């Protein structure tokens, strides 16, 4: 039996395989993926970004920041949060804006070389999704994704 998590995981991989656009940062990745999930698949009843959950609703939530899940999809009354990490290296290239090529190379991404911090952030996201799953009956699990540009 195919679960919602299986569908989401397959769709995230399909997006990564089909996307040929340069994604500038994690937010850009998030928005492109959410738009693709909404428009390129018929798998979901709803796709939300920056899905807010008040931290006081979650037992053992130890972080100061509020919880905003990157993407949450809904299908047949079940929910699946998607947490993304998008690590980049410095890239300078020519790009176009408003259908015009810019005249010089621009640095479009910064170098994020501290992989130990990136892994901490990933496991923090995993823990936060576990807390959400434990609190909300209709959340059956989640999907985490780390991508390196």
Short mmCIF file of N, CA and C in Angstrom, two decimals:
data_model
loop_
_atom_site.label_atom_id
_atom_site.label_comp_id
_atom_site.label_asym_id
_atom_site.label_seq_id
_atom_site.Cartn_x
_atom_site.Cartn_y
_atom_site.Cartn_z
N UNK A 1 0.83 -1.18 0.00
CA UNK A 1 0.00 0.00 0.00
C UNK A 1 0.89 1.25 0.00
N UNK A 2 0.59 2.17 -0.89
CA UNK A 2 1.36 3.41 -0.99
C UNK A 2 0.82 4.41 0.02
N UNK A 3 1.72 4.94 0.85
CA UNK A 3 1.33 5.91 1.86
C UNK A 3 1.53 7.33 1.34
N UNK A 4 0.96 8.29 2.04
CA UNK A 4 1.16 9.69 1.69
C UNK A 4 2.64 10.05 1.72
N UNK A 5 3.37 9.53 2.69
CA UNK A 5 4.80 9.80 2.77
C UNK A 5 5.53 9.27 1.54
N UNK A 6 5.15 8.09 1.05
CA UNK A 6 5.75 7.53 -0.17
C UNK A 6 5.49 8.44 -1.37
N UNK A 7 4.25 8.92 -1.48
CA UNK A 7 3.89 9.81 -2.60
C UNK A 7 4.71 11.10 -2.54
N UNK A 8 4.79 11.69 -1.34
CA UNK A 8 5.54 12.94 -1.18
C UNK A 8 7.01 12.72 -1.51
N UNK A 9 7.59 11.68 -0.97
CA UNK A 9 9.01 11.39 -1.22
C UNK A 9 9.26 11.24 -2.73
N UNK A 10 8.41 10.47 -3.41
CA UNK A 10 8.57 10.29 -4.85
C UNK A 10 8.42 11.60 -5.60
N UNK A 11 7.48 12.44 -5.17
CA UNK A 11 7.28 13.72 -5.84
C UNK A 11 8.45 14.67 -5.62
N UNK A 12 9.03 14.66 -4.42
CA UNK A 12 10.20 15.51 -4.17
C UNK A 12 11.35 15.07 -5.08
N UNK A 13 11.59 13.76 -5.19
CA UNK A 13 12.65 13.27 -6.06
C UNK A 13 12.35 13.61 -7.52
N UNK A 14 11.09 13.48 -7.93
CA UNK A 14 10.72 13.82 -9.31
C UNK A 14 10.98 15.29 -9.60
N UNK A 15 10.66 16.15 -8.64
CA UNK A 15 10.94 17.58 -8.82
C UNK A 15 12.44 17.81 -8.98
N UNK A 16 13.24 17.21 -8.10
CA UNK A 16 14.69 17.40 -8.16
C UNK A 16 15.26 16.90 -9.48
N UNK A 17 14.74 15.80 -10.00
CA UNK A 17 15.23 15.26 -11.26
C UNK A 17 14.81 16.10 -12.46
N UNK A 18 13.64 16.73 -12.38
CA UNK A 18 13.12 17.48 -13.53
C UNK A 18 13.50 18.95 -13.52
N UNK A 19 13.90 19.48 -12.38
CA UNK A 19 14.19 20.91 -12.29
C UNK A 19 15.55 21.23 -12.89
N UNK A 20 15.57 22.17 -13.82
CA UNK A 20 16.84 22.59 -14.39
C UNK A 20 17.13 24.06 -14.13
N UNK A 21 16.31 24.68 -13.27
CA UNK A 21 16.54 26.07 -12.90
C UNK A 21 17.53 26.15 -11.74
N UNK A 22 18.30 27.22 -11.76
CA UNK A 22 19.17 27.50 -10.63
C UNK A 22 18.31 28.03 -9.50
N UNK A 23 18.38 27.39 -8.36
CA UNK A 23 17.64 27.84 -7.19
C UNK A 23 18.61 28.60 -6.30
N UNK A 24 18.26 29.82 -5.94
CA UNK A 24 19.20 30.74 -5.31
C UNK A 24 19.42 30.47 -3.83
N UNK A 25 18.40 29.95 -3.14
CA UNK A 25 18.52 29.72 -1.70
C UNK A 25 17.41 28.76 -1.28
N UNK A 26 17.36 28.49 0.00
CA UNK A 26 16.38 27.54 0.52
C UNK A 26 14.94 28.00 0.30
N UNK A 27 14.69 29.29 0.48
CA UNK A 27 13.33 29.82 0.27
C UNK A 27 12.91 29.68 -1.19
N UNK A 28 13.83 29.92 -2.11
CA UNK A 28 13.56 29.76 -3.53
C UNK A 28 13.22 28.29 -3.83
N UNK A 29 14.01 27.39 -3.27
CA UNK A 29 13.75 25.95 -3.40
C UNK A 29 12.36 25.61 -2.87
N UNK A 30 12.05 26.11 -1.70
CA UNK A 30 10.75 25.86 -1.06
C UNK A 30 9.60 26.32 -1.96
N UNK A 31 9.69 27.52 -2.48
CA UNK A 31 8.60 28.07 -3.29
C UNK A 31 8.46 27.33 -4.61
N UNK A 32 9.58 27.00 -5.26
CA UNK A 32 9.51 26.25 -6.51
C UNK A 32 8.93 24.86 -6.29
N UNK A 33 9.36 24.19 -5.22
CA UNK A 33 8.83 22.86 -4.95
C UNK A 33 7.35 22.91 -4.63
N UNK A 34 6.92 23.84 -3.80
CA UNK A 34 5.50 23.95 -3.44
C UNK A 34 4.64 24.24 -4.68
N UNK A 35 5.11 25.13 -5.53
CA UNK A 35 4.38 25.44 -6.77
C UNK A 35 4.30 24.21 -7.66
N UNK A 36 5.41 23.48 -7.76
CA UNK A 36 5.43 22.27 -8.57
C UNK A 36 4.48 21.22 -8.01
N UNK A 37 4.46 21.05 -6.69
CA UNK A 37 3.55 20.07 -6.07
C UNK A 37 2.09 20.44 -6.33
N UNK A 38 1.79 21.74 -6.30
CA UNK A 38 0.42 22.20 -6.57
C UNK A 38 0.02 22.01 -8.02
N UNK A 39 0.93 22.37 -8.94
CA UNK A 39 0.55 22.48 -10.34
C UNK A 39 0.93 21.30 -11.21
N UNK A 40 1.91 20.52 -10.82
CA UNK A 40 2.41 19.46 -11.69
C UNK A 40 1.96 18.07 -11.26
N UNK A 41 1.31 17.99 -10.13
CA UNK A 41 0.78 16.70 -9.69
C UNK A 41 -0.69 16.89 -9.34
N UNK A 42 -1.42 15.84 -9.37
CA UNK A 42 -2.81 15.85 -8.90
C UNK A 42 -2.92 15.05 -7.61
N UNK A 43 -1.85 14.99 -6.86
CA UNK A 43 -1.79 14.11 -5.70
C UNK A 43 -2.37 14.70 -4.43
N UNK A 44 -2.51 16.03 -4.33
CA UNK A 44 -2.79 16.64 -3.04
C UNK A 44 -4.05 17.50 -3.07
N UNK A 45 -4.75 17.50 -1.94
CA UNK A 45 -5.91 18.37 -1.78
C UNK A 45 -5.47 19.80 -1.46
N UNK A 46 -4.32 19.95 -0.83
CA UNK A 46 -3.82 21.28 -0.47
C UNK A 46 -2.30 21.21 -0.28
N UNK A 47 -1.64 22.33 -0.57
CA UNK A 47 -0.20 22.48 -0.36
C UNK A 47 0.00 23.85 0.27
N UNK A 48 0.57 23.89 1.47
CA UNK A 48 0.82 25.15 2.18
C UNK A 48 2.31 25.33 2.40
N UNK A 49 2.74 26.59 2.44
CA UNK A 49 4.13 26.91 2.78
C UNK A 49 4.16 27.70 4.08
N UNK A 50 5.30 27.56 4.79
CA UNK A 50 5.48 28.25 6.07
C UNK A 50 4.29 28.00 7.00
N UNK A 51 3.97 26.74 7.18
CA UNK A 51 2.81 26.30 7.96
C UNK A 51 3.10 26.48 9.45
N UNK A 52 2.40 27.41 10.05
CA UNK A 52 2.66 27.82 11.44
C UNK A 52 1.99 26.89 12.44
N UNK A 53 2.76 26.46 13.44
CA UNK A 53 2.25 25.69 14.56
C UNK A 53 2.76 26.38 15.84
N UNK A 54 1.86 26.88 16.68
CA UNK A 54 2.32 27.54 17.92
C UNK A 54 3.14 26.57 18.77
N UNK A 55 4.29 27.02 19.22
CA UNK A 55 5.19 26.12 19.94
C UNK A 55 4.60 25.64 21.26
N UNK A 56 3.71 26.41 21.88
CA UNK A 56 3.11 25.97 23.14
C UNK A 56 2.18 24.77 22.95
N UNK A 57 1.84 24.45 21.70
CA UNK A 57 1.02 23.28 21.42
C UNK A 57 1.81 21.97 21.45
N UNK A 58 3.13 22.08 21.46
CA UNK A 58 3.98 20.91 21.33
C UNK A 58 4.71 20.62 22.63
N UNK A 59 4.57 19.40 23.12
CA UNK A 59 5.32 18.97 24.30
C UNK A 59 6.80 18.89 23.98
N UNK A 60 7.62 19.33 24.92
CA UNK A 60 9.08 19.24 24.81
C UNK A 60 9.67 20.04 23.64
N UNK A 61 8.98 21.10 23.23
CA UNK A 61 9.53 21.99 22.21
C UNK A 61 10.52 22.93 22.89
N UNK A 62 11.80 22.78 22.62
CA UNK A 62 12.83 23.45 23.42
C UNK A 62 13.41 24.69 22.76
N UNK A 63 13.00 25.00 21.53
CA UNK A 63 13.63 26.09 20.80
C UNK A 63 12.88 27.40 21.04
N UNK A 64 13.61 28.50 20.96
CA UNK A 64 13.02 29.83 21.15
C UNK A 64 12.15 30.25 19.98
N UNK A 65 12.52 29.83 18.79
CA UNK A 65 11.81 30.26 17.59
C UNK A 65 10.46 29.54 17.46
N UNK A 66 9.55 30.21 16.79
CA UNK A 66 8.26 29.60 16.48
C UNK A 66 8.47 28.52 15.43
N UNK A 67 7.52 27.62 15.32
CA UNK A 67 7.61 26.53 14.36
C UNK A 67 6.84 26.90 13.10
N UNK A 68 7.57 26.98 12.01
CA UNK A 68 6.98 27.16 10.69
C UNK A 68 7.54 26.05 9.81
N UNK A 69 6.70 25.09 9.50
CA UNK A 69 7.11 23.98 8.65
C UNK A 69 7.23 24.49 7.22
N UNK A 70 8.27 24.05 6.51
CA UNK A 70 8.52 24.57 5.17
C UNK A 70 7.32 24.38 4.25
N UNK A 71 6.87 23.15 4.13
CA UNK A 71 5.72 22.82 3.29
C UNK A 71 4.89 21.76 4.02
N UNK A 72 3.58 21.87 3.92
CA UNK A 72 2.70 20.82 4.42
C UNK A 72 1.72 20.48 3.32
N UNK A 73 1.63 19.19 2.99
CA UNK A 73 0.65 18.74 2.00
C UNK A 73 -0.46 17.98 2.71
N UNK A 74 -1.64 18.04 2.10
CA UNK A 74 -2.81 17.35 2.65
C UNK A 74 -3.41 16.49 1.54
N UNK A 75 -3.78 15.27 1.92
CA UNK A 75 -4.45 14.37 0.99
C UNK A 75 -5.37 13.46 1.79
N UNK A 76 -6.63 13.45 1.42
CA UNK A 76 -7.62 12.57 2.05
C UNK A 76 -7.61 12.66 3.57
N UNK A 77 -7.48 13.87 4.09
CA UNK A 77 -7.54 14.09 5.53
C UNK A 77 -6.26 13.80 6.28
N UNK A 78 -5.20 13.40 5.59
CA UNK A 78 -3.90 13.17 6.22
C UNK A 78 -2.95 14.29 5.80
N UNK A 79 -1.98 14.56 6.68
CA UNK A 79 -1.01 15.63 6.45
C UNK A 79 0.40 15.08 6.47
N UNK A 80 1.26 15.70 5.67
CA UNK A 80 2.67 15.34 5.66
C UNK A 80 3.50 16.61 5.57
N UNK A 81 4.24 16.95 6.63
CA UNK A 81 5.16 18.08 6.55
C UNK A 81 6.41 17.72 5.75
N UNK A 82 6.94 18.72 5.05
CA UNK A 82 8.18 18.57 4.30
C UNK A 82 9.14 19.64 4.82
N UNK A 83 10.28 19.21 5.32
CA UNK A 83 11.31 20.13 5.79
C UNK A 83 12.49 20.05 4.84
N UNK A 84 12.96 21.21 4.40
CA UNK A 84 14.00 21.30 3.39
C UNK A 84 15.26 21.96 3.93
N UNK A 85 16.38 21.48 3.49
CA UNK A 85 17.66 22.13 3.69
C UNK A 85 18.31 22.21 2.32
N UNK A 86 18.78 23.38 1.97
CA UNK A 86 19.37 23.61 0.65
C UNK A 86 20.71 24.28 0.85
N UNK A 87 21.77 23.52 0.73
CA UNK A 87 23.12 24.02 0.96
C UNK A 87 23.76 24.34 -0.37
N UNK A 88 24.42 25.48 -0.44
CA UNK A 88 24.95 25.97 -1.71
C UNK A 88 26.46 26.19 -1.64
N UNK A 89 27.04 26.28 -2.81
CA UNK A 89 28.42 26.73 -2.93
C UNK A 89 28.38 27.98 -3.80
N UNK A 90 29.40 28.78 -3.69
CA UNK A 90 29.44 30.05 -4.40
C UNK A 90 29.39 29.80 -5.91
N UNK A 91 28.47 30.48 -6.58
CA UNK A 91 28.32 30.37 -8.02
C UNK A 91 28.20 31.77 -8.60
N UNK A 92 29.03 32.05 -9.59
CA UNK A 92 28.93 33.31 -10.34
C UNK A 92 28.61 32.95 -11.78
N UNK A 93 27.57 33.58 -12.31
CA UNK A 93 27.18 33.28 -13.68
C UNK A 93 26.33 34.41 -14.23
N UNK A 94 26.14 34.37 -15.52
CA UNK A 94 25.25 35.33 -16.16
C UNK A 94 23.83 34.82 -15.99
N UNK A 95 22.94 35.72 -15.69
CA UNK A 95 21.53 35.37 -15.57
C UNK A 95 20.71 36.37 -16.37
N UNK A 96 19.46 36.05 -16.57
CA UNK A 96 18.57 37.00 -17.24
C UNK A 96 17.49 37.42 -16.26
N UNK A 97 17.04 38.62 -16.45
CA UNK A 97 15.93 39.18 -15.68
C UNK A 97 15.00 39.90 -16.63
N UNK A 98 13.72 39.67 -16.48
CA UNK A 98 12.70 40.30 -17.32
C UNK A 98 12.97 40.02 -18.80
N UNK A 99 13.38 38.78 -19.08
CA UNK A 99 13.69 38.31 -20.43
C UNK A 99 14.86 39.04 -21.08
N UNK A 100 15.75 39.60 -20.28
CA UNK A 100 16.96 40.22 -20.80
C UNK A 100 18.17 39.64 -20.08
N UNK A 101 19.21 39.31 -20.85
CA UNK A 101 20.46 38.84 -20.24
C UNK A 101 21.15 40.01 -19.55
N UNK A 102 21.60 39.79 -18.33
CA UNK A 102 22.37 40.82 -17.64
C UNK A 102 23.77 40.87 -18.23
N UNK A 103 24.42 42.01 -18.09
CA UNK A 103 25.69 42.23 -18.79
C UNK A 103 26.90 41.56 -18.15
N UNK A 104 26.84 41.26 -16.88
CA UNK A 104 28.01 40.67 -16.23
C UNK A 104 27.61 39.49 -15.36
N UNK A 105 28.61 38.72 -15.00
CA UNK A 105 28.38 37.62 -14.06
C UNK A 105 28.00 38.20 -12.70
N UNK A 106 27.11 37.53 -12.03
CA UNK A 106 26.74 37.93 -10.68
C UNK A 106 26.89 36.72 -9.76
N UNK A 107 27.24 36.99 -8.51
CA UNK A 107 27.30 35.92 -7.52
C UNK A 107 25.86 35.66 -7.10
N UNK A 108 25.38 34.49 -7.43
CA UNK A 108 23.97 34.20 -7.18
C UNK A 108 23.75 33.31 -5.97
N UNK A 109 24.82 32.71 -5.46
CA UNK A 109 24.68 31.90 -4.26
C UNK A 109 25.94 32.04 -3.43
N UNK A 110 25.76 31.90 -2.14
CA UNK A 110 26.91 31.97 -1.24
C UNK A 110 27.38 30.57 -0.89
N UNK A 111 28.59 30.48 -0.39
CA UNK A 111 29.15 29.21 0.02
C UNK A 111 28.72 28.89 1.45
N UNK A 112 28.11 27.73 1.63
CA UNK A 112 27.68 27.28 2.96
C UNK A 112 28.47 26.04 3.32
N UNK A 113 29.72 26.25 3.70
CA UNK A 113 30.62 25.13 3.90
C UNK A 113 30.53 24.43 5.23
N UNK A 114 29.84 24.95 6.20
CA UNK A 114 29.80 24.35 7.54
C UNK A 114 28.80 23.21 7.57
N UNK A 115 29.21 22.03 7.11
CA UNK A 115 28.29 20.91 6.99
C UNK A 115 27.83 20.39 8.35
N UNK A 116 28.65 20.55 9.39
CA UNK A 116 28.22 20.08 10.70
C UNK A 116 27.01 20.88 11.18
N UNK A 117 26.97 22.19 10.92
CA UNK A 117 25.81 22.99 11.29
C UNK A 117 24.60 22.64 10.44
N UNK A 118 24.83 22.35 9.18
CA UNK A 118 23.74 21.93 8.30
C UNK A 118 23.11 20.64 8.77
N UNK A 119 23.93 19.71 9.22
CA UNK A 119 23.39 18.44 9.73
C UNK A 119 22.65 18.65 11.04
N UNK A 120 23.14 19.54 11.90
CA UNK A 120 22.41 19.86 13.13
C UNK A 120 21.03 20.40 12.78
N UNK A 121 20.97 21.34 11.83
CA UNK A 121 19.68 21.91 11.43
C UNK A 121 18.75 20.86 10.86
N UNK A 122 19.31 19.90 10.10
CA UNK A 122 18.48 18.82 9.55
C UNK A 122 17.88 17.99 10.67
N UNK A 123 18.70 17.56 11.64
CA UNK A 123 18.19 16.72 12.72
C UNK A 123 17.24 17.50 13.64
N UNK A 124 17.45 18.78 13.75
CA UNK A 124 16.50 19.63 14.48
C UNK A 124 15.14 19.60 13.78
N UNK A 125 15.15 19.70 12.46
CA UNK A 125 13.90 19.61 11.69
C UNK A 125 13.23 18.26 11.89
N UNK A 126 14.02 17.19 11.88
CA UNK A 126 13.47 15.85 12.10
C UNK A 126 12.77 15.79 13.46
N UNK A 127 13.42 16.30 14.48
CA UNK A 127 12.82 16.28 15.82
C UNK A 127 11.54 17.10 15.87
N UNK A 128 11.53 18.25 15.22
CA UNK A 128 10.33 19.09 15.23
C UNK A 128 9.17 18.39 14.50
N UNK A 129 9.46 17.70 13.41
CA UNK A 129 8.41 16.94 12.71
C UNK A 129 7.91 15.81 13.61
N UNK A 130 8.79 15.17 14.35
CA UNK A 130 8.36 14.12 15.29
C UNK A 130 7.41 14.69 16.33
N UNK A 131 7.72 15.88 16.86
CA UNK A 131 6.84 16.51 17.85
C UNK A 131 5.47 16.82 17.27
N UNK A 132 5.45 17.28 16.03
CA UNK A 132 4.18 17.57 15.35
C UNK A 132 3.40 16.28 15.14
N UNK A 133 4.08 15.23 14.69
CA UNK A 133 3.41 13.94 14.48
C UNK A 133 2.84 13.39 15.79
N UNK A 134 3.58 13.56 16.87
CA UNK A 134 3.11 13.07 18.17
C UNK A 134 1.90 13.85 18.67
N UNK A 135 1.79 15.11 18.31
CA UNK A 135 0.71 15.96 18.80
C UNK A 135 -0.56 15.88 17.96
N UNK A 136 -0.42 15.74 16.64
CA UNK A 136 -1.56 15.80 15.74
C UNK A 136 -1.82 14.45 15.10
N UNK A 137 -3.02 13.93 15.35
CA UNK A 137 -3.39 12.59 14.92
C UNK A 137 -3.34 12.41 13.40
N UNK A 138 -3.66 13.44 12.64
CA UNK A 138 -3.73 13.31 11.18
C UNK A 138 -2.37 13.48 10.49
N UNK A 139 -1.33 13.77 11.26
CA UNK A 139 0.03 13.82 10.71
C UNK A 139 0.63 12.44 10.89
N UNK A 140 0.89 11.76 9.77
CA UNK A 140 1.36 10.38 9.83
C UNK A 140 2.87 10.25 9.78
N UNK A 141 3.55 11.33 9.51
CA UNK A 141 5.01 11.35 9.42
C UNK A 141 5.41 12.55 8.60
N UNK A 142 6.65 12.60 8.18
CA UNK A 142 7.12 13.73 7.40
C UNK A 142 8.25 13.32 6.49
N UNK A 143 8.67 14.27 5.67
CA UNK A 143 9.76 14.05 4.74
C UNK A 143 10.78 15.16 4.94
N UNK A 144 12.03 14.77 5.09
CA UNK A 144 13.12 15.73 5.17
C UNK A 144 14.02 15.58 3.97
N UNK A 145 14.54 16.69 3.50
CA UNK A 145 15.38 16.65 2.29
C UNK A 145 16.54 17.63 2.46
N UNK A 146 17.75 17.13 2.25
CA UNK A 146 18.93 17.99 2.19
C UNK A 146 19.44 17.94 0.76
N UNK A 147 19.57 19.10 0.15
CA UNK A 147 20.08 19.18 -1.21
C UNK A 147 21.31 20.07 -1.22
N UNK A 148 22.27 19.70 -2.03
CA UNK A 148 23.49 20.48 -2.19
C UNK A 148 23.56 20.96 -3.64
N UNK A 149 23.74 22.25 -3.82
CA UNK A 149 23.86 22.83 -5.14
C UNK A 149 25.32 22.86 -5.53
#
